[in-house]
Coordinates of C-alpha atoms in Angstrom, one line a residue:
M1 CA 60.8 -60.0 111.6
K2 CA 60.6 -63.5 110.5
Y3 CA 62.3 -66.8 112.0
E4 CA 63.0 -70.1 110.5
K5 CA 63.2 -72.1 113.6
V6 CA 62.9 -70.5 116.8
K7 CA 60.2 -67.8 118.1
P8 CA 60.3 -64.5 120.3
P9 CA 58.8 -64.7 123.2
E10 CA 55.0 -64.2 123.7
E11 CA 55.8 -61.8 126.9
G12 CA 57.9 -59.2 127.0
E13 CA 58.9 -55.8 125.1
R14 CA 61.0 -54.8 122.4
I15 CA 64.0 -52.4 123.3
E16 CA 63.4 -49.2 121.0
Y17 CA 66.1 -47.1 119.5
K18 CA 65.1 -43.2 118.9
D19 CA 66.5 -40.0 118.4
G20 CA 70.0 -41.5 119.4
K21 CA 68.8 -43.1 122.7
L22 CA 67.3 -46.5 123.8
I23 CA 64.2 -47.1 124.9
V24 CA 64.0 -49.9 127.2
P25 CA 60.9 -51.2 128.8
D26 CA 60.4 -52.7 132.4
N27 CA 60.5 -56.3 130.9
P28 CA 62.5 -56.3 127.8
I29 CA 62.9 -59.5 125.3
I30 CA 66.6 -60.2 125.2
P31 CA 68.2 -62.7 123.1
Y32 CA 71.0 -65.0 124.4
F33 CA 73.2 -68.2 123.1
E34 CA 75.5 -70.1 125.2
G35 CA 77.6 -70.7 122.3
D36 CA 80.8 -73.6 122.5
G37 CA 82.6 -75.1 125.2
I38 CA 82.6 -73.4 128.7
G39 CA 79.4 -71.2 127.2
K40 CA 77.3 -74.1 128.4
D41 CA 78.4 -73.5 131.8
V42 CA 79.1 -70.0 132.2
V43 CA 75.8 -68.6 130.7
P44 CA 73.2 -70.4 132.3
A45 CA 74.9 -69.3 135.6
A46 CA 75.0 -65.7 134.3
L47 CA 71.5 -65.3 133.5
K48 CA 70.9 -66.7 137.5
V49 CA 72.8 -63.8 138.7
L50 CA 71.4 -61.1 136.0
D51 CA 68.1 -62.1 136.7
A52 CA 68.4 -61.6 140.8
A53 CA 69.7 -58.5 139.8
A54 CA 67.0 -57.5 138.0
E55 CA 64.6 -58.4 140.4
K56 CA 66.3 -56.1 142.9
I57 CA 65.5 -53.2 140.9
G58 CA 62.0 -54.3 140.0
K59 CA 62.8 -55.2 136.3
E60 CA 62.6 -58.7 134.6
V61 CA 64.5 -59.6 131.5
V62 CA 62.4 -61.8 129.2
W63 CA 64.9 -63.8 127.8
F64 CA 64.9 -65.4 123.9
K65 CA 67.1 -68.3 123.2
V66 CA 69.1 -68.2 119.7
Y67 CA 71.7 -70.5 118.7
A68 CA 75.2 -69.7 117.3
G69 CA 78.3 -72.1 117.0
E70 CA 78.3 -75.7 116.8
D71 CA 74.8 -75.9 118.3
A72 CA 73.4 -73.6 115.2
Y73 CA 75.1 -76.2 113.0
K74 CA 73.4 -79.0 114.3
L75 CA 70.0 -77.3 114.0
Y76 CA 71.0 -75.4 110.9
G77 CA 73.6 -76.5 109.0
T78 CA 75.6 -73.0 109.4
Y79 CA 77.0 -71.7 112.5
L80 CA 75.6 -68.4 112.6
P81 CA 72.2 -68.2 111.3
E82 CA 69.8 -65.8 110.2
D83 CA 67.7 -66.1 112.9
T84 CA 70.6 -65.1 115.4
L85 CA 71.5 -62.2 113.6
N86 CA 67.9 -61.2 113.3
A87 CA 67.2 -61.5 116.5
I88 CA 69.9 -59.2 117.7
R89 CA 68.4 -56.6 114.8
E90 CA 65.0 -56.8 116.3
F91 CA 65.6 -57.0 120.1
R92 CA 69.0 -54.6 119.9
V93 CA 70.6 -56.1 122.9
A94 CA 72.0 -59.8 123.1
L95 CA 73.9 -61.3 125.6
K96 CA 76.4 -64.2 124.1
G97 CA 78.8 -67.0 125.1
P98 CA 82.4 -67.7 123.9
L99 CA 82.5 -69.0 120.3
T100 CA 85.5 -71.5 118.9
T101 CA 87.5 -69.8 115.9
P102 CA 89.5 -72.2 114.3
V103 CA 93.3 -71.1 114.0
G104 CA 94.7 -71.7 110.2
G105 CA 92.0 -73.2 108.1
G106 CA 88.1 -73.3 108.7
Y107 CA 85.7 -71.4 109.0
R108 CA 86.1 -67.6 109.6
S109 CA 86.0 -65.8 112.9
L110 CA 82.1 -66.0 114.2
N111 CA 82.9 -63.3 116.4
V112 CA 84.4 -61.2 114.0
T113 CA 81.2 -61.9 111.6
I114 CA 78.7 -60.5 114.3
R115 CA 80.6 -57.5 114.5
Q116 CA 81.1 -56.5 111.1
T117 CA 77.6 -57.9 110.0
L118 CA 75.7 -55.8 112.5
D119 CA 78.3 -53.1 112.1
L120 CA 79.2 -53.2 116.3
Y121 CA 82.5 -50.9 115.3
A122 CA 83.0 -50.6 119.1
N123 CA 84.5 -53.1 121.0
V124 CA 84.4 -52.0 124.8
R125 CA 86.4 -53.4 127.3
P126 CA 86.5 -52.0 130.8
V127 CA 89.2 -53.5 133.0
F128 CA 89.4 -53.0 137.2
Y129 CA 89.7 -55.1 140.2
I130 CA 87.7 -57.0 142.1
K131 CA 89.1 -57.5 145.7
G132 CA 90.2 -61.1 146.1
V133 CA 91.1 -62.1 142.9
P134 CA 95.2 -62.8 142.9
S135 CA 97.3 -60.1 140.6
P136 CA 100.7 -59.7 139.6
L137 CA 100.5 -55.9 141.1
K138 CA 101.4 -54.8 144.2
N139 CA 98.7 -52.4 144.0
P140 CA 96.0 -53.7 141.5
E141 CA 93.2 -51.5 143.0
V142 CA 94.7 -48.6 140.8
V143 CA 93.9 -50.5 137.7
D144 CA 90.7 -48.7 135.9
L145 CA 90.6 -48.9 132.1
V146 CA 88.5 -48.7 129.4
I147 CA 89.5 -49.7 126.3
F148 CA 87.8 -49.0 123.2
R149 CA 88.9 -51.4 120.4
E150 CA 87.8 -50.3 116.6
N151 CA 85.9 -53.4 115.7
T152 CA 85.4 -53.8 111.9
E153 CA 88.6 -52.7 110.0
D154 CA 92.5 -53.3 110.4
V155 CA 93.9 -56.9 109.7
Y156 CA 90.3 -58.0 110.9
A157 CA 89.1 -57.1 108.0
G158 CA 89.6 -60.7 106.3
I159 CA 91.1 -59.2 103.4
E160 CA 94.0 -61.9 102.5
W161 CA 95.0 -64.8 100.3
P162 CA 97.1 -67.6 101.2
K163 CA 100.8 -68.2 99.5
G164 CA 100.1 -69.4 95.8
S165 CA 96.9 -68.6 95.1
E166 CA 95.7 -66.6 92.2
E167 CA 94.6 -63.6 94.3
A168 CA 98.1 -63.5 96.0
K169 CA 100.0 -63.9 92.9
K170 CA 98.0 -60.8 90.8
V171 CA 98.5 -58.9 93.7
I172 CA 102.1 -59.4 94.1
K173 CA 102.6 -59.0 90.2
F174 CA 100.2 -55.7 90.5
L175 CA 102.5 -54.3 93.3
A176 CA 105.8 -55.2 91.2
E177 CA 104.6 -53.7 88.2
E178 CA 103.0 -50.6 89.3
F179 CA 104.7 -49.5 92.0
G180 CA 108.3 -51.3 92.1
I181 CA 107.3 -53.4 95.3
R182 CA 109.0 -56.6 95.3
I183 CA 107.1 -59.2 97.4
R184 CA 108.8 -62.9 97.7
E185 CA 106.5 -65.1 95.5
D186 CA 105.7 -67.5 98.6
S187 CA 104.2 -65.2 100.6
G188 CA 100.6 -64.7 101.7
I189 CA 98.9 -61.3 101.4
G190 CA 97.0 -59.5 103.6
L191 CA 95.6 -56.0 103.6
K192 CA 95.2 -53.6 106.4
P193 CA 92.2 -50.6 105.8
I194 CA 91.8 -47.8 108.6
S195 CA 89.3 -44.9 107.2
E196 CA 88.8 -41.6 108.7
F197 CA 85.0 -42.6 108.9
A198 CA 85.9 -45.5 111.4
T199 CA 88.8 -44.0 112.9
K200 CA 86.4 -41.0 114.0
R201 CA 83.3 -42.8 115.0
L202 CA 85.3 -44.9 117.4
V203 CA 87.6 -42.1 118.9
R204 CA 84.1 -39.8 118.9
L205 CA 82.4 -42.9 121.2
A206 CA 85.4 -42.8 123.5
I207 CA 85.5 -39.2 124.1
K208 CA 81.5 -39.1 124.8
Y209 CA 81.9 -42.3 127.5
A210 CA 84.8 -39.8 129.2
I211 CA 82.9 -36.6 129.3
E212 CA 79.4 -39.3 130.1
N213 CA 81.4 -40.8 133.0
N214 CA 83.8 -38.1 134.5
R215 CA 87.1 -39.9 132.8
R216 CA 90.2 -37.8 132.8
S217 CA 91.7 -38.4 129.6
V218 CA 91.7 -40.5 126.2
T219 CA 94.8 -42.0 125.0
L220 CA 94.9 -42.9 121.3
V221 CA 97.1 -46.1 121.1
H222 CA 99.0 -46.7 117.7
K223 CA 101.9 -47.9 115.8
G224 CA 101.9 -44.7 113.8
N225 CA 105.6 -44.0 113.5
I226 CA 106.0 -47.4 111.4
M227 CA 102.8 -47.6 109.8
K228 CA 102.5 -43.9 109.1
Y229 CA 99.2 -44.0 106.8
T230 CA 97.0 -46.7 108.9
E231 CA 97.9 -46.2 112.3
G232 CA 99.6 -42.8 112.0
A233 CA 96.4 -41.7 110.0
F234 CA 94.4 -43.0 113.2
R235 CA 96.2 -40.8 115.5
D236 CA 95.8 -37.6 113.5
W237 CA 92.2 -38.5 112.8
G238 CA 91.7 -39.0 116.6
Y239 CA 93.3 -35.6 117.7
E240 CA 91.2 -34.0 114.9
V241 CA 87.7 -35.3 115.9
A242 CA 88.5 -34.2 119.8
K243 CA 89.5 -30.8 118.3
E244 CA 86.6 -30.6 116.1
E245 CA 83.8 -31.6 118.1
F246 CA 84.7 -31.4 121.8
G247 CA 87.2 -28.3 121.8
D248 CA 85.8 -26.9 124.8
K249 CA 86.1 -30.2 126.2
V250 CA 89.4 -31.4 125.6
I251 CA 93.1 -30.5 125.8
T252 CA 96.0 -32.0 124.3
E253 CA 99.7 -33.0 126.3
E254 CA 101.1 -29.9 124.8
E255 CA 98.1 -27.3 126.2
L256 CA 98.6 -29.4 129.6
W257 CA 102.2 -28.5 129.9
N258 CA 102.5 -25.2 128.2
N259 CA 99.1 -23.4 129.2
Y260 CA 98.2 -25.5 132.7
N261 CA 101.7 -26.6 134.1
G262 CA 100.8 -30.4 133.9
E263 CA 97.6 -29.9 136.2
L264 CA 94.4 -30.8 134.2
P265 CA 91.9 -28.0 134.6
K266 CA 88.5 -29.1 136.2
G267 CA 86.0 -29.8 133.3
K268 CA 88.7 -30.7 131.2
I269 CA 89.8 -34.3 129.4
L270 CA 92.8 -34.6 128.1
I271 CA 93.4 -36.0 124.8
N272 CA 96.9 -37.8 124.2
D273 CA 98.6 -40.7 122.3
R274 CA 101.0 -43.4 122.9
I275 CA 103.4 -45.8 120.4
A276 CA 101.5 -49.1 121.4
D277 CA 104.9 -51.4 122.2
N278 CA 105.6 -48.3 124.4
M279 CA 101.7 -48.3 126.1
F280 CA 102.1 -51.9 126.9
Q281 CA 104.7 -51.3 129.4
Q282 CA 103.0 -47.9 130.4
I283 CA 100.0 -49.8 131.9
L284 CA 102.3 -51.9 133.9
T285 CA 105.0 -49.3 134.9
R286 CA 102.7 -46.1 135.1
T287 CA 99.1 -48.0 135.3
A288 CA 97.2 -45.1 137.2
E289 CA 98.3 -42.2 135.1
Y290 CA 95.9 -43.7 132.4
D291 CA 92.3 -43.9 131.9
V292 CA 90.3 -44.5 128.7
L293 CA 92.2 -46.1 125.5
A294 CA 91.4 -45.5 121.8
M295 CA 93.2 -47.7 119.3
P296 CA 92.9 -49.8 116.0
N297 CA 91.5 -53.3 116.2
L298 CA 94.7 -55.2 116.6
N299 CA 96.0 -53.0 118.8
G300 CA 93.0 -53.3 121.1
D301 CA 92.8 -57.1 120.6
Y302 CA 96.8 -57.3 122.5
M303 CA 95.8 -54.6 125.0
S304 CA 92.8 -55.6 126.5
D305 CA 94.6 -59.0 127.1
A306 CA 97.4 -57.5 128.5
A307 CA 95.3 -55.0 130.7
A308 CA 93.2 -58.3 131.8
A309 CA 96.0 -59.9 133.4
L310 CA 96.7 -56.9 135.8
V311 CA 93.9 -57.8 137.6
G312 CA 93.7 -61.6 137.3
G313 CA 93.2 -62.5 133.9
L314 CA 90.8 -63.5 131.0
G315 CA 88.6 -65.4 133.2
I316 CA 87.1 -62.6 134.6
A317 CA 87.2 -60.0 131.8
P318 CA 83.7 -58.4 130.7
G319 CA 83.5 -56.9 126.6
S320 CA 81.1 -55.4 124.7
N321 CA 80.1 -54.8 120.9
I322 CA 78.5 -51.6 120.4
G323 CA 76.8 -49.6 117.5
D324 CA 74.4 -47.1 116.9
G325 CA 71.6 -48.3 119.2
M326 CA 72.9 -52.0 119.2
G327 CA 75.1 -53.9 121.5
V328 CA 76.1 -57.4 121.9
F329 CA 77.8 -58.4 125.5
E330 CA 80.8 -61.3 125.6
P331 CA 83.2 -62.7 127.9
V332 CA 86.9 -61.8 126.1
H333 CA 88.0 -65.4 127.4
G334 CA 87.5 -68.2 124.4
S335 CA 85.4 -71.4 124.6
A336 CA 87.9 -73.5 126.6
P337 CA 86.7 -76.5 125.4
K338 CA 88.4 -78.4 127.5
Y339 CA 86.5 -77.7 130.7
A340 CA 83.3 -77.9 128.7
G341 CA 80.4 -79.4 130.8
Q342 CA 82.3 -79.9 134.0
N343 CA 80.9 -77.5 136.0
K344 CA 84.1 -75.4 136.6
A345 CA 85.0 -72.2 134.3
N346 CA 84.7 -69.2 136.4
P347 CA 81.8 -67.6 135.2
T348 CA 82.6 -64.2 136.2
A349 CA 83.3 -62.5 132.9
E350 CA 80.1 -63.6 131.7
I351 CA 78.3 -62.2 134.8
L352 CA 79.9 -58.9 134.5
S353 CA 79.4 -58.8 130.9
G354 CA 75.9 -59.2 131.3
A355 CA 76.4 -56.4 134.2
L356 CA 77.7 -54.4 131.0
M357 CA 74.7 -54.9 129.3
F358 CA 72.8 -53.6 132.1
E359 CA 74.5 -50.5 132.3
Y360 CA 74.1 -50.0 128.5
I361 CA 70.1 -50.1 128.9
G362 CA 70.3 -47.7 131.7
W363 CA 70.1 -50.3 134.5
K364 CA 73.1 -48.8 136.2
K365 CA 71.8 -50.0 139.8
A366 CA 71.4 -53.6 139.0
S367 CA 74.9 -53.7 137.4
E368 CA 76.3 -51.8 140.5
L369 CA 74.7 -54.8 142.7
I370 CA 76.2 -57.4 140.6
K371 CA 79.6 -55.9 140.9
K372 CA 79.6 -55.9 144.7
A373 CA 77.9 -59.1 145.3
L374 CA 80.7 -60.7 142.9
E375 CA 83.4 -59.1 145.0
M376 CA 81.5 -60.1 148.2
T377 CA 81.6 -64.0 147.1
I378 CA 85.4 -63.8 146.2
S379 CA 86.3 -61.9 149.6
Q380 CA 84.4 -64.6 151.3
G381 CA 87.1 -67.2 149.7
I382 CA 84.4 -68.6 147.7
V383 CA 85.9 -69.6 144.2
T384 CA 86.3 -71.5 141.4
Y385 CA 89.3 -73.6 140.7
D386 CA 91.0 -70.5 138.5
I387 CA 91.3 -68.8 141.7
H388 CA 91.1 -71.5 144.1
R389 CA 95.0 -72.7 142.8
H390 CA 96.2 -69.5 143.7
V391 CA 94.7 -68.2 146.9
G392 CA 92.9 -71.4 148.0
G393 CA 89.3 -71.1 150.2
K394 CA 86.4 -72.7 149.5
L395 CA 86.4 -74.6 146.0
V396 CA 83.2 -74.3 144.2
G397 CA 81.8 -75.4 140.6
T398 CA 80.5 -72.7 138.2
R399 CA 76.5 -73.2 139.5
E400 CA 77.6 -73.1 142.8
F401 CA 79.7 -70.0 142.5
A402 CA 76.5 -68.4 140.5
E403 CA 74.3 -69.3 143.3
A404 CA 76.7 -68.1 146.2
V405 CA 76.7 -64.3 144.3
V406 CA 72.8 -64.4 143.7
E407 CA 72.6 -65.1 147.5
N408 CA 75.3 -61.8 148.4
L409 CA 73.0 -59.8 145.8
Q410 CA 69.7 -60.6 147.5
S411 CA 71.3 -59.6 150.9
I412 CA 72.4 -56.4 149.9

């Protein structure tokens, strides 16, 4: 692979992908970029924790710094250079910081571009409680969800045209002449594609995850009562892949009650579905009943942020973008530019995103160590401002929090 302005490290080895499995050396080269805003604070802090966890299990990450966002624009004249995409392609796994996305005009979301360009079709966001973090729930410890959000289609496909544009006028005219559909002339136009292919590969991944991790259920979340041929189809195709490819492993809600009196048999996974707006209140009122959730892109965006609020907010919410043999790991929160460079931001989401990355490459012990160390640190009352303002304790900065996590990790 050729690079224009960066050079891969001479030490370290590449992660390979053969026969549907990652082959991970003890010293993998992993690209990373800090991104925008507080990325400059939280990513270096996370690297310290990740290095300590890797060393604890006898491994080493050889980091390869690449660029995206404002730093990339200064260096390359573009916000997302080919060097960065090529590094992810070559080394297969990457850690990223938050990237700023302009609202309204400006350039298109770099996060979406990375996902679509590299076909990282599943945005996987686990949501779980860390002891000591303030939560609006009385019993936040019951929250243990994993959200599988389709990452390439839906309204995020970016197929849209502004009001008054020639494209919008043509679409409005075409719909009127061919189908008798009347749309106001001053409308912006957008399309919402949801395909059988993309739906089935997402649901397939969610069910495989549930099987491999001894989960109880996979819930298809949709708005199929209104959007029957997109989100309704997502529901139908989800059930199809469950029955056709995992028929011996799953049972439907109807079968659960008709054949098993509501008691899930051992070794089976429940496949069910919920309307999206109802699901928002279900994760509040019946939280413990849900496990793995699979849904289209926009629903997944809303739902994962709402779920994160149950356990303390986006500041501690990790995320991952998974394709076939490739993964990019990122915090759910944004770039928060007003806090950039202040050594103030909570690095927990970035650290946990790295823990997810370790799980993905098979370093589960390192991931478990990170989670334990984070919980120990917060339980000791060592917290950044976002948690301190709710529960008090010892207020520390981004770097100091990471150092405390490392100290606890080394003591485990």
